[in-house]
Each structure stands twice: as C-alpha cells, then as structure tokens.
Amino acid sequence: MKRQQMVNGIVKETAEKSSMASSSNGGARSSRGLPGPAGASQEGSLSLSQKFIQITLVVTAYWTVSISMVFINKYLLSSPDLKLDAPLFVTFYQCSVTVLLCLLLSVLSRVAPSLVSFPILRFDYKITREVLPLSVVFVGMITFNNLCLKNVGVAFYTVGRSLTTVFNVILSYTILKQTTSIKAIVCCTIIISGFILGVDQEGNSGVLSYMGVIYGILASLCVSLNAIFTKKVLPSVDNNLWKLMFYNNVNAVVLFLPLLLLNGEIIVIRDFDKLYTFHFWMMMSVSGVFGFMIGFITGLQIKVTSPLTHNISGTAKACAQTIMAVMYFREYKTSLWWLSNALVLGGSGGYTHVRRTEMQRQHDENVKARAAEDAKPLRSPNSVV
C-alpha cells in the first residue's frame, strides 16, 4: 500500500507530461531499473491479441496485488483475531522487507544479468542525507496511511484518503507557484463535496472514527508532499525510482526505531501472544512483499498502457475495492453514502482528464511554436539591418 501511494503520487503529478512521450513506450517512464527478464520490452513485435492479453494480465495483477494488500494490512492493523495494536511496527517491518528485496534483486542482477535487470546498489551516506527530507515525509505518509486504515473500514478507506488531489492543487500553488484552471478547481470541489458527504454518512451510521478521518487527511497531505519532494530528490539517485525506494526505506527503518520506542510498541510486540506463530510472520511477510510488488506492477501497468489509463484503472480498482469491502464485511450503506463515493471517484477521474487535456493543449502549442521558429529563414551574415 505504501509503495502504491508513493508511485501514484508521482504519477498523478507527471501523468500528463509522460503521456506526451512517443507511442513506442506508451508514454510511460523508462523501464530502466525495473526487475524483469532482459529484453522483455518488445512491445512493437507483439500482435494485437498478444498486446490485449499482456494488458489484461498486467491490469489484473495490479488490481489483485493492490486490493489484496489493503485487506491484508487491515487484518494486521485491526483484526479482532490478531489483536495487535502496533501499527508502526507493521510499517517498520514492511520497510525492512523492501530493503531486503532490493538488496536481493541487486545481487541477482549481478549473478544473472540476463534474467534480472535491477540497479546495482552501493550504500552511500551522502545519498542517504540527500534523501532524508523525502524520507521524513515518506514515514509520515505510510504511518498516517496505516493509521487511517486501522481506524476506518476498508469501504470508507477510499473516501478517507480522497483529498490527495486537492492538496496537489493547493501545494502546487503555494510551493511551486503553479496556477490551476477553473475546470480542475471544479473537480476538486466535487471531491471535497464527496468527502464531506462521506464523513457525514459514516457518522450517521455510527461507525465514524474522527481520528481515522484526521489520519486520512494527513496521509493525503503527505502523499502530495511526497510527490513534490520526490521530484527534487530523484536526481540524487540518477532518476532511478528503485534506488530511491532503497534509500528511502533504509532511512525509514532507522527513523521508525525511536518512534517504536516512544510509542511503546516494543513492549507491545514483546508481550504479543502470537509473536512466535508462523501465521503471523507469514502475513507480515506477504504484506511486505506485496508492498514492494506494487511499485513494480504500477510501473509495468503504466508501461504497457499509459499514465492516463493507469489512473483510470486505479479509479475503477478503488470502486471495486469499496464494493468488495461492503460485501465481505456485510455492511449496509445508504444511497447517500454511495453517492459520496461516486463524487470522490468521479471528481478524481474528471481532474485527471482535465489536466491531461490541458497538458496536451500546452504540448501542441509548444510544438507549433518550435515549428514556427524552425521555419524562419536564416538571416545572411552579409544582410543589411
């Protein structure tokens, strides 16, 4: 879940720019640094049916991993069977798993470069210091994200964290001095309306957690900040998202240690009656692996489709996740509650479309301007002014 938040935060900010790229890579970021078979990028030689199968498999994998990760984390964070009150420890362990998997893939890429393509990781203290500001935001993002999930139901989870787009607009104006169109602001207004209506309906049902709502708002803010800081830090790791993931999680593991102590979770874990059970560590490890996998699968989905299609897939996945949660937990929701979800998802999808259209228009204008500049006749050195 945390990797998905991180990657999606970047995608929402850069999807429109990436979609202007050539069709040979579907507008996605380069596959450099993605683990996988060497030479796997042969999309041009695939037939239409093969491309359809490929896209179907990748989108299905994205939905499966993303939705499963939410339900697994919900189990670890607030299951009445597990009764573990240590959200920071769960997040700390997931970060540790990511670090270990990055190191494992780096070793495999050296041993079998024809089978695994992954950047060679060499620990550099200078890079850890440069990445540290992002890591502080990252720790806040994944912590508040898991605290939100711990305190609210999976069905309300999408609405609870729905203000990321709104914070993107606010921070883009206050920090980056970028203005936003009226259409995009209207979409943000729709999202805010859906959020307020969802909180109201959740309160009417008697299951609202105000702390969960606050954590969701803080998580949304941190996701937006994470996207901004990521853009600033990426050059420090050669613009490689996997290197950034490694250093980010190394820093996060260190930052979580004092938080675990201050929050008293070390004592909680010590006294946990299922600490030495296989089932507990299996679920913890699966959540860590899924957290790592979502970064790869998200990048792969963008690669085989497009950033815009990825956002549409994410919106549809959130809708399916909400319906599954209502059915699985056998919850009753009012029509206004469903309307709140429709407003949030519709506003988010509308914002993506508006921004993509605006960036396409700006791109076309820049191309025309460059073409007009190139078409100007060169002045002869001997011409008289």
mmCIF file of C-alpha atoms in Angstrom:
data_model
loop_
_atom_site.group_PDB
_atom_site.id
_atom_site.type_symbol
_atom_site.label_atom_id
_atom_site.label_comp_id
_atom_site.label_asym_id
_atom_site.label_seq_id
_atom_site.Cartn_x
_atom_site.Cartn_y
_atom_site.Cartn_z
ATOM 1 C CA MET A 1 0.000 0.000 0.000
ATOM 2 C CA LYS A 2 2.705 2.494 0.905
ATOM 3 C CA ARG A 3 4.557 1.832 -2.397
ATOM 4 C CA GLN A 4 1.353 2.340 -4.288
ATOM 5 C CA GLN A 5 0.806 5.661 -2.518
ATOM 6 C CA MET A 6 4.295 6.775 -3.383
ATOM 7 C CA VAL A 7 4.192 5.802 -7.060
ATOM 8 C CA ASN A 8 0.638 7.032 -7.584
ATOM 9 C CA GLY A 9 1.538 10.352 -6.036
ATOM 10 C CA ILE A 10 4.273 10.749 -8.649
ATOM 11 C CA VAL A 11 2.045 9.504 -11.464
ATOM 12 C CA LYS A 12 -0.767 11.950 -10.679
ATOM 13 C CA GLU A 13 1.696 14.838 -10.922
ATOM 14 C CA THR A 14 3.508 13.649 -14.063
ATOM 15 C CA ALA A 15 0.958 11.567 -15.974
ATOM 16 C CA GLU A 16 0.054 14.344 -18.387
ATOM 17 C CA LYS A 17 3.694 15.138 -19.150
ATOM 18 C CA SER A 18 4.545 11.476 -19.626
ATOM 19 C CA SER A 19 1.599 10.923 -21.945
ATOM 20 C CA MET A 20 3.195 13.331 -24.434
ATOM 21 C CA ALA A 21 6.051 10.865 -24.976
ATOM 22 C CA SER A 22 6.354 8.774 -28.092
ATOM 23 C CA SER A 23 3.972 5.893 -28.601
ATOM 24 C CA SER A 24 6.839 3.419 -28.596
ATOM 25 C CA ASN A 25 6.787 3.340 -24.796
ATOM 26 C CA GLY A 26 3.143 4.216 -24.271
ATOM 27 C CA GLY A 27 4.043 7.473 -22.533
ATOM 28 C CA ALA A 28 5.435 5.610 -19.540
ATOM 29 C CA ARG A 29 8.697 6.215 -17.748
ATOM 30 C CA SER A 30 11.690 4.211 -18.922
ATOM 31 C CA SER A 31 11.914 0.628 -17.766
ATOM 32 C CA ARG A 32 15.487 1.253 -16.594
ATOM 33 C CA GLY A 33 15.850 -0.236 -13.164
ATOM 34 C CA LEU A 34 12.748 -2.398 -13.307
ATOM 35 C CA PRO A 35 13.396 -6.009 -12.359
ATOM 36 C CA GLY A 36 12.465 -8.477 -15.031
ATOM 37 C CA PRO A 37 13.720 -10.520 -17.978
ATOM 38 C CA ALA A 38 16.290 -8.787 -20.088
ATOM 39 C CA GLY A 39 14.899 -7.653 -23.389
ATOM 40 C CA ALA A 40 11.345 -8.003 -22.149
ATOM 41 C CA SER A 41 10.390 -4.728 -23.790
ATOM 42 C CA GLN A 42 9.449 -5.951 -27.247
ATOM 43 C CA GLU A 43 6.011 -4.404 -27.489
ATOM 44 C CA GLY A 44 6.487 -3.397 -31.097
ATOM 45 C CA SER A 45 6.717 -7.051 -32.192
ATOM 46 C CA LEU A 46 3.552 -8.126 -30.375
ATOM 47 C CA SER A 47 0.345 -8.768 -32.279
ATOM 48 C CA LEU A 48 -2.890 -7.039 -31.295
ATOM 49 C CA SER A 49 -4.172 -10.135 -29.484
ATOM 50 C CA GLN A 50 -0.864 -10.543 -27.648
ATOM 51 C CA LYS A 51 -0.941 -6.904 -26.552
ATOM 52 C CA PHE A 52 -4.522 -7.348 -25.319
ATOM 53 C CA ILE A 53 -3.537 -10.426 -23.299
ATOM 54 C CA GLN A 54 -0.492 -8.630 -21.918
ATOM 55 C CA ILE A 55 -2.516 -5.593 -20.825
ATOM 56 C CA THR A 56 -5.222 -7.797 -19.313
ATOM 57 C CA LEU A 57 -2.686 -9.781 -17.286
ATOM 58 C CA VAL A 58 -0.864 -6.671 -16.037
ATOM 59 C CA VAL A 59 -4.053 -4.815 -15.064
ATOM 60 C CA THR A 60 -5.379 -7.944 -13.346
ATOM 61 C CA ALA A 61 -2.113 -8.288 -11.429
ATOM 62 C CA TYR A 62 -2.275 -4.626 -10.392
ATOM 63 C CA TRP A 63 -5.835 -4.973 -9.124
ATOM 64 C CA THR A 64 -5.071 -8.253 -7.336
ATOM 65 C CA VAL A 65 -1.948 -7.043 -5.545
ATOM 66 C CA SER A 66 -3.357 -3.617 -4.667
ATOM 67 C CA ILE A 67 -6.688 -4.842 -3.290
ATOM 68 C CA SER A 68 -5.099 -7.807 -1.502
ATOM 69 C CA MET A 69 -2.582 -5.513 0.125
ATOM 70 C CA VAL A 70 -5.319 -3.303 1.583
ATOM 71 C CA PHE A 71 -7.212 -6.262 3.058
ATOM 72 C CA ILE A 72 -4.022 -7.872 4.427
ATOM 73 C CA ASN A 73 -2.951 -4.622 6.061
ATOM 74 C CA LYS A 74 -6.419 -4.160 7.523
ATOM 75 C CA TYR A 75 -6.119 -7.630 9.050
ATOM 76 C CA LEU A 76 -2.702 -6.885 10.528
ATOM 77 C CA LEU A 77 -3.692 -3.474 11.850
ATOM 78 C CA SER A 78 -7.094 -4.084 13.428
ATOM 79 C CA SER A 79 -8.157 -7.707 13.208
ATOM 80 C CA PRO A 80 -10.133 -8.889 16.279
ATOM 81 C CA ASP A 81 -8.462 -12.283 15.827
ATOM 82 C CA LEU A 82 -4.928 -10.932 15.820
ATOM 83 C CA LYS A 83 -5.454 -8.145 18.397
ATOM 84 C CA LEU A 84 -2.179 -6.445 17.548
ATOM 85 C CA ASP A 85 -2.000 -2.747 18.441
ATOM 86 C CA ALA A 86 1.324 -1.922 16.796
ATOM 87 C CA PRO A 87 0.758 -0.059 13.502
ATOM 88 C CA LEU A 88 4.257 1.436 13.498
ATOM 89 C CA PHE A 89 5.866 -1.989 13.884
ATOM 90 C CA VAL A 90 3.841 -3.352 10.959
ATOM 91 C CA THR A 91 5.009 -0.454 8.798
ATOM 92 C CA PHE A 92 8.604 -0.795 10.047
ATOM 93 C CA TYR A 93 8.648 -4.472 9.097
ATOM 94 C CA GLN A 94 7.248 -3.752 5.632
ATOM 95 C CA CYS A 95 10.013 -1.208 5.027
ATOM 96 C CA SER A 96 12.586 -3.768 6.192
ATOM 97 C CA VAL A 97 11.242 -6.340 3.718
ATOM 98 C CA THR A 98 11.534 -3.793 0.904
ATOM 99 C CA VAL A 99 15.183 -3.100 1.772
ATOM 100 C CA LEU A 100 15.985 -6.835 1.795
ATOM 101 C CA LEU A 101 14.216 -7.437 -1.528
ATOM 102 C CA CYS A 102 16.060 -4.531 -3.149
ATOM 103 C CA LEU A 103 19.391 -5.975 -1.966
ATOM 104 C CA LEU A 104 18.412 -9.467 -3.146
ATOM 105 C CA LEU A 105 17.463 -8.252 -6.628
ATOM 106 C CA SER A 106 20.645 -6.201 -6.824
ATOM 107 C CA VAL A 107 22.708 -9.333 -6.100
ATOM 108 C CA LEU A 108 20.708 -11.394 -8.594
ATOM 109 C CA SER A 109 21.236 -8.748 -11.269
ATOM 110 C CA ARG A 110 24.990 -9.214 -10.831
ATOM 111 C CA VAL A 111 24.851 -13.006 -10.797
ATOM 112 C CA ALA A 112 22.305 -13.396 -13.612
ATOM 113 C CA PRO A 113 22.088 -10.107 -15.559
ATOM 114 C CA SER A 114 20.371 -11.896 -18.449
ATOM 115 C CA LEU A 115 17.467 -12.835 -16.188
ATOM 116 C CA VAL A 116 17.189 -9.929 -13.757
ATOM 117 C CA SER A 117 17.597 -6.256 -14.546
ATOM 118 C CA PHE A 118 17.978 -4.153 -11.406
ATOM 119 C CA PRO A 119 20.281 -1.263 -10.490
ATOM 120 C CA ILE A 120 23.473 -2.133 -8.639
ATOM 121 C CA LEU A 121 23.070 -0.820 -5.099
ATOM 122 C CA ARG A 122 26.105 0.572 -3.307
ATOM 123 C CA PHE A 123 25.340 2.234 0.008
ATOM 124 C CA ASP A 124 26.298 5.908 0.013
ATOM 125 C CA TYR A 125 25.924 8.052 3.145
ATOM 126 C CA LYS A 126 25.838 11.201 1.024
ATOM 127 C CA ILE A 127 22.776 9.954 -0.837
ATOM 128 C CA THR A 128 21.031 8.968 2.403
ATOM 129 C CA ARG A 129 21.462 12.538 3.660
ATOM 130 C CA GLU A 130 20.119 13.972 0.403
ATOM 131 C CA VAL A 131 17.122 11.641 0.502
ATOM 132 C CA LEU A 132 16.433 12.231 4.221
ATOM 133 C CA PRO A 133 13.908 15.127 3.809
ATOM 134 C CA LEU A 134 11.859 12.937 1.491
ATOM 135 C CA SER A 135 12.172 10.032 3.909
ATOM 136 C CA VAL A 136 10.691 12.098 6.735
ATOM 137 C CA VAL A 137 7.657 12.855 4.555
ATOM 138 C CA PHE A 138 7.567 9.218 3.413
ATOM 139 C CA VAL A 139 7.477 7.958 7.008
ATOM 140 C CA GLY A 140 4.624 10.356 7.742
ATOM 141 C CA MET A 141 2.784 9.206 4.625
ATOM 142 C CA ILE A 142 2.922 5.476 5.282
ATOM 143 C CA THR A 143 2.338 5.922 9.024
ATOM 144 C CA PHE A 144 -0.776 8.071 8.646
ATOM 145 C CA ASN A 145 -1.931 5.839 5.802
ATOM 146 C CA ASN A 146 -1.829 2.737 8.001
ATOM 147 C CA LEU A 147 -3.294 4.590 10.990
ATOM 148 C CA CYS A 148 -6.189 5.667 8.777
ATOM 149 C CA LEU A 149 -6.765 2.083 7.640
ATOM 150 C CA LYS A 150 -6.552 0.902 11.237
ATOM 151 C CA ASN A 151 -9.293 3.285 12.377
ATOM 152 C CA VAL A 152 -11.710 3.221 9.421
ATOM 153 C CA GLY A 153 -13.316 0.443 7.435
ATOM 154 C CA VAL A 154 -11.945 -0.680 4.088
ATOM 155 C CA ALA A 155 -15.163 0.504 2.442
ATOM 156 C CA PHE A 156 -14.607 4.074 3.698
ATOM 157 C CA TYR A 157 -10.871 3.957 3.074
ATOM 158 C CA THR A 158 -11.069 5.433 -0.441
ATOM 159 C CA VAL A 159 -13.128 8.414 0.730
ATOM 160 C CA GLY A 160 -10.975 8.869 3.835
ATOM 161 C CA ARG A 161 -7.849 9.421 1.724
ATOM 162 C CA SER A 162 -9.529 11.217 -1.155
ATOM 163 C CA LEU A 163 -8.080 14.708 -0.631
ATOM 164 C CA THR A 164 -4.704 13.984 -2.232
ATOM 165 C CA THR A 165 -5.737 15.661 -5.485
ATOM 166 C CA VAL A 166 -6.973 18.724 -3.565
ATOM 167 C CA PHE A 167 -3.674 19.013 -1.699
ATOM 168 C CA ASN A 168 -1.822 18.626 -5.016
ATOM 169 C CA VAL A 169 -3.568 21.755 -6.273
ATOM 170 C CA ILE A 170 -3.002 23.686 -3.037
ATOM 171 C CA LEU A 171 0.678 22.787 -2.720
ATOM 172 C CA SER A 172 1.324 23.366 -6.428
ATOM 173 C CA TYR A 173 0.109 26.936 -5.928
ATOM 174 C CA THR A 174 1.719 27.658 -2.545
ATOM 175 C CA ILE A 175 5.075 25.932 -3.125
ATOM 176 C CA LEU A 176 5.539 25.687 -6.900
ATOM 177 C CA LYS A 177 3.546 28.855 -7.756
ATOM 178 C CA GLN A 178 1.565 26.944 -10.383
ATOM 179 C CA THR A 179 -1.981 28.081 -11.078
ATOM 180 C CA THR A 180 -4.899 25.738 -11.701
ATOM 181 C CA SER A 181 -7.733 26.078 -14.221
ATOM 182 C CA ILE A 182 -11.345 26.615 -13.239
ATOM 183 C CA LYS A 183 -12.292 23.170 -14.569
ATOM 184 C CA ALA A 184 -9.698 21.495 -12.360
ATOM 185 C CA ILE A 185 -10.890 23.507 -9.345
ATOM 186 C CA VAL A 186 -14.470 22.393 -10.065
ATOM 187 C CA CYS A 187 -13.288 18.772 -9.996
ATOM 188 C CA CYS A 188 -11.573 19.409 -6.646
ATOM 189 C CA THR A 189 -14.815 20.917 -5.333
ATOM 190 C CA ILE A 190 -16.638 17.735 -6.335
ATOM 191 C CA ILE A 191 -14.055 15.654 -4.475
ATOM 192 C CA ILE A 192 -14.386 17.799 -1.340
ATOM 193 C CA SER A 193 -18.189 17.516 -1.527
ATOM 194 C CA GLY A 194 -17.925 13.741 -1.758
ATOM 195 C CA PHE A 195 -15.517 13.675 1.182
ATOM 196 C CA ILE A 196 -17.798 15.789 3.392
ATOM 197 C CA LEU A 197 -20.855 13.767 2.423
ATOM 198 C CA GLY A 198 -18.984 10.518 3.084
ATOM 199 C CA VAL A 199 -17.901 11.661 6.546
ATOM 200 C CA ASP A 200 -21.469 12.739 7.304
ATOM 201 C CA GLN A 201 -22.951 9.415 6.196
ATOM 202 C CA GLU A 202 -20.291 7.416 8.029
ATOM 203 C CA GLY A 203 -21.165 9.410 11.155
ATOM 204 C CA ASN A 204 -24.877 8.754 10.717
ATOM 205 C CA SER A 205 -24.175 5.025 10.588
ATOM 206 C CA GLY A 206 -22.415 5.236 13.957
ATOM 207 C CA VAL A 207 -19.077 3.808 12.793
ATOM 208 C CA LEU A 208 -17.167 7.025 12.089
ATOM 209 C CA SER A 209 -13.731 7.407 13.631
ATOM 210 C CA TYR A 210 -12.754 11.073 13.770
ATOM 211 C CA MET A 211 -9.141 10.101 14.353
ATOM 212 C CA GLY A 212 -9.325 7.904 11.267
ATOM 213 C CA VAL A 213 -10.580 10.888 9.244
ATOM 214 C CA ILE A 214 -7.776 13.086 10.596
ATOM 215 C CA TYR A 215 -5.199 10.431 9.772
ATOM 216 C CA GLY A 216 -6.661 10.166 6.260
ATOM 217 C CA ILE A 217 -6.351 13.922 5.738
ATOM 218 C CA LEU A 218 -2.752 13.897 6.992
ATOM 219 C CA ALA A 219 -1.965 10.896 4.777
ATOM 220 C CA SER A 220 -3.357 12.756 1.753
ATOM 221 C CA LEU A 221 -1.239 15.801 2.600
ATOM 222 C CA CYS A 222 1.890 13.664 2.939
ATOM 223 C CA VAL A 223 1.203 11.919 -0.391
ATOM 224 C CA SER A 224 1.155 15.309 -2.107
ATOM 225 C CA LEU A 225 4.313 16.444 -0.312
ATOM 226 C CA ASN A 226 5.929 13.126 -1.199
ATOM 227 C CA ALA A 227 5.382 13.770 -4.915
ATOM 228 C CA ILE A 228 6.971 17.229 -4.672
ATOM 229 C CA PHE A 229 9.981 16.064 -2.656
ATOM 230 C CA THR A 230 10.429 13.042 -4.929
ATOM 231 C CA LYS A 231 10.919 15.314 -7.940
ATOM 232 C CA LYS A 232 13.615 17.220 -6.072
ATOM 233 C CA VAL A 233 15.425 14.132 -4.786
ATOM 234 C CA LEU A 234 15.313 11.889 -7.890
ATOM 235 C CA PRO A 235 18.423 13.460 -9.495
ATOM 236 C CA SER A 236 20.418 12.378 -6.425
ATOM 237 C CA VAL A 237 19.738 8.724 -7.342
ATOM 238 C CA ASP A 238 20.213 9.125 -11.115
ATOM 239 C CA ASN A 239 16.446 9.478 -11.578
ATOM 240 C CA ASN A 240 16.073 5.793 -10.732
ATOM 241 C CA LEU A 241 12.916 5.005 -8.772
ATOM 242 C CA TRP A 242 14.291 1.703 -7.456
ATOM 243 C CA LYS A 243 17.382 3.341 -5.990
ATOM 244 C CA LEU A 244 15.125 5.937 -4.424
ATOM 245 C CA MET A 245 12.944 3.194 -2.977
ATOM 246 C CA PHE A 246 16.009 1.526 -1.457
ATOM 247 C CA TYR A 247 17.458 4.630 0.197
ATOM 248 C CA ASN A 248 14.027 5.862 1.229
ATOM 249 C CA ASN A 249 13.247 2.627 3.040
ATOM 250 C CA VAL A 250 16.707 2.399 4.604
ATOM 251 C CA ASN A 251 16.137 5.835 6.111
ATOM 252 C CA ALA A 252 12.589 4.874 7.106
ATOM 253 C CA VAL A 253 13.797 1.793 9.001
ATOM 254 C CA VAL A 254 16.172 3.990 11.025
ATOM 255 C CA LEU A 255 13.557 6.698 11.607
ATOM 256 C CA PHE A 256 10.997 4.164 12.846
ATOM 257 C CA LEU A 257 13.255 2.816 15.610
ATOM 258 C CA PRO A 258 12.843 5.780 18.002
ATOM 259 C CA LEU A 259 9.153 6.035 17.072
ATOM 260 C CA LEU A 260 8.632 2.408 18.078
ATOM 261 C CA LEU A 261 10.280 3.131 21.410
ATOM 262 C CA LEU A 262 8.338 6.352 22.058
ATOM 263 C CA ASN A 263 5.018 4.764 21.112
ATOM 264 C CA GLY A 264 5.622 1.805 23.430
ATOM 265 C CA GLU A 265 5.268 -0.724 20.617
ATOM 266 C CA ILE A 266 8.437 -2.610 21.529
ATOM 267 C CA ILE A 267 6.735 -3.674 24.763
ATOM 268 C CA VAL A 268 3.530 -4.449 22.856
ATOM 269 C CA ILE A 269 5.422 -6.739 20.468
ATOM 270 C CA ARG A 270 7.325 -8.370 23.325
ATOM 271 C CA ASP A 271 4.052 -9.284 25.065
ATOM 272 C CA PHE A 272 2.189 -10.239 21.858
ATOM 273 C CA ASP A 273 0.878 -13.784 22.308
ATOM 274 C CA LYS A 274 1.182 -14.670 18.588
ATOM 275 C CA LEU A 275 4.705 -13.327 18.157
ATOM 276 C CA TYR A 276 6.214 -16.779 17.563
ATOM 277 C CA THR A 277 3.496 -18.172 15.296
ATOM 278 C CA PHE A 278 4.125 -18.986 11.651
ATOM 279 C CA HIS A 279 0.799 -17.471 10.572
ATOM 280 C CA PHE A 280 1.651 -14.030 11.961
ATOM 281 C CA TRP A 281 5.046 -13.761 10.291
ATOM 282 C CA MET A 282 3.696 -15.200 7.059
ATOM 283 C CA MET A 283 1.035 -12.466 6.879
ATOM 284 C CA MET A 284 3.598 -9.813 7.809
ATOM 285 C CA SER A 285 5.998 -11.032 5.132
ATOM 286 C CA VAL A 286 3.278 -11.253 2.470
ATOM 287 C CA SER A 287 2.266 -7.665 3.210
ATOM 288 C CA GLY A 288 5.902 -6.584 2.857
ATOM 289 C CA VAL A 289 6.345 -8.429 -0.439
ATOM 290 C CA PHE A 290 3.083 -7.011 -1.801
ATOM 291 C CA GLY A 291 4.193 -3.542 -0.730
ATOM 292 C CA PHE A 292 7.338 -3.973 -2.801
ATOM 293 C CA MET A 293 5.500 -5.558 -5.724
ATOM 294 C CA ILE A 294 3.008 -2.733 -6.104
ATOM 295 C CA GLY A 295 5.810 -0.377 -7.131
ATOM 296 C CA PHE A 296 6.918 -2.703 -9.918
ATOM 297 C CA ILE A 297 3.402 -3.557 -11.098
ATOM 298 C CA THR A 298 2.332 0.086 -11.094
ATOM 299 C CA GLY A 299 5.296 0.983 -13.290
ATOM 300 C CA LEU A 300 4.574 -2.010 -15.527
ATOM 301 C CA GLN A 301 0.911 -1.025 -15.921
ATOM 302 C CA ILE A 302 1.948 2.474 -16.985
ATOM 303 C CA LYS A 303 4.472 0.971 -19.388
ATOM 304 C CA VAL A 304 2.046 -1.339 -21.223
ATOM 305 C CA THR A 305 -0.847 1.166 -21.245
ATOM 306 C CA SER A 306 -0.369 4.868 -20.440
ATOM 307 C CA PRO A 307 -0.336 7.127 -17.358
ATOM 308 C CA LEU A 308 -3.929 8.210 -18.049
ATOM 309 C CA THR A 309 -5.089 4.606 -18.395
ATOM 310 C CA HIS A 310 -3.281 3.782 -15.159
ATOM 311 C CA ASN A 311 -5.218 6.491 -13.320
ATOM 312 C CA ILE A 312 -8.491 5.242 -14.809
ATOM 313 C CA SER A 313 -7.578 1.700 -13.754
ATOM 314 C CA GLY A 314 -6.798 2.954 -10.248
ATOM 315 C CA THR A 315 -10.163 4.712 -10.013
ATOM 316 C CA ALA A 316 -12.019 1.611 -11.192
ATOM 317 C CA LYS A 317 -9.984 -0.512 -8.771
ATOM 318 C CA ALA A 318 -10.962 1.762 -5.870
ATOM 319 C CA CYS A 319 -14.618 1.362 -6.827
ATOM 320 C CA ALA A 320 -14.297 -2.434 -6.971
ATOM 321 C CA GLN A 321 -12.407 -2.435 -3.669
ATOM 322 C CA THR A 322 -15.214 -0.482 -1.986
ATOM 323 C CA ILE A 323 -17.902 -2.850 -3.275
ATOM 324 C CA MET A 324 -15.870 -5.909 -2.226
ATOM 325 C CA ALA A 325 -15.346 -4.471 1.263
ATOM 326 C CA VAL A 326 -19.064 -3.801 1.718
ATOM 327 C CA MET A 327 -19.905 -7.341 0.626
ATOM 328 C CA TYR A 328 -17.094 -9.029 2.600
ATOM 329 C CA PHE A 329 -17.815 -7.246 5.876
ATOM 330 C CA ARG A 330 -21.596 -7.397 5.243
ATOM 331 C CA GLU A 331 -22.114 -3.686 5.767
ATOM 332 C CA TYR A 332 -25.232 -1.735 4.921
ATOM 333 C CA LYS A 333 -24.672 1.616 3.218
ATOM 334 C CA THR A 334 -27.214 4.297 2.344
ATOM 335 C CA SER A 335 -27.691 5.730 -1.129
ATOM 336 C CA LEU A 336 -26.078 8.999 0.010
ATOM 337 C CA TRP A 337 -23.021 7.058 1.194
ATOM 338 C CA TRP A 338 -22.692 5.512 -2.265
ATOM 339 C CA LEU A 339 -23.191 8.971 -3.773
ATOM 340 C CA SER A 340 -20.230 10.249 -1.752
ATOM 341 C CA ASN A 341 -18.024 7.552 -3.261
ATOM 342 C CA ALA A 342 -19.290 8.373 -6.751
ATOM 343 C CA LEU A 343 -18.481 12.064 -6.219
ATOM 344 C CA VAL A 344 -14.963 11.292 -4.992
ATOM 345 C CA LEU A 345 -14.179 8.855 -7.799
ATOM 346 C CA GLY A 346 -15.886 10.968 -10.447
ATOM 347 C CA GLY A 347 -14.116 14.140 -9.328
ATOM 348 C CA SER A 348 -10.749 12.369 -9.289
ATOM 349 C CA GLY A 349 -11.293 10.921 -12.754
ATOM 350 C CA GLY A 350 -12.502 14.280 -14.044
ATOM 351 C CA TYR A 351 -9.426 16.042 -12.667
ATOM 352 C CA THR A 352 -7.135 13.550 -14.410
ATOM 353 C CA HIS A 353 -8.944 14.111 -17.712
ATOM 354 C CA VAL A 354 -8.889 17.906 -17.376
ATOM 355 C CA ARG A 355 -5.193 18.042 -16.539
ATOM 356 C CA ARG A 356 -4.338 15.652 -19.336
ATOM 357 C CA THR A 357 -6.304 17.764 -21.823
ATOM 358 C CA GLU A 358 -4.606 20.947 -20.625
ATOM 359 C CA MET A 359 -1.150 19.423 -20.880
ATOM 360 C CA GLN A 360 -1.934 18.081 -24.357
ATOM 361 C CA ARG A 361 -3.004 21.559 -25.457
ATOM 362 C CA GLN A 362 0.149 23.108 -23.991
ATOM 363 C CA HIS A 363 2.270 20.443 -25.660
ATOM 364 C CA ASP A 364 0.666 21.105 -29.056
ATOM 365 C CA GLU A 365 1.234 24.850 -28.672
ATOM 366 C CA ASN A 366 4.903 24.281 -27.832
ATOM 367 C CA VAL A 367 5.327 22.026 -30.880
ATOM 368 C CA LYS A 368 3.748 24.664 -33.142
ATOM 369 C CA ALA A 369 5.939 27.374 -31.639
ATOM 370 C CA ARG A 370 9.094 25.332 -32.233
ATOM 371 C CA ALA A 371 7.983 24.506 -35.776
ATOM 372 C CA ALA A 372 7.355 28.195 -36.497
ATOM 373 C CA GLU A 373 10.763 29.099 -35.085
ATOM 374 C CA ASP A 374 12.478 26.442 -37.211
ATOM 375 C CA ALA A 375 10.614 27.651 -40.317
ATOM 376 C CA LYS A 376 12.032 31.187 -40.068
ATOM 377 C CA PRO A 377 14.624 31.839 -42.802
ATOM 378 C CA LEU A 378 18.191 32.217 -41.593
ATOM 379 C CA ARG A 379 19.499 35.736 -41.987
ATOM 380 C CA SER A 380 22.571 36.046 -44.183
ATOM 381 C CA PRO A 381 25.674 37.341 -42.404
ATOM 382 C CA ASN A 382 26.021 39.979 -45.131
ATOM 383 C CA SER A 383 22.404 41.155 -44.906
ATOM 384 C CA VAL A 384 21.902 44.798 -44.120
ATOM 385 C CA VAL A 385 19.977 45.580 -40.963
#
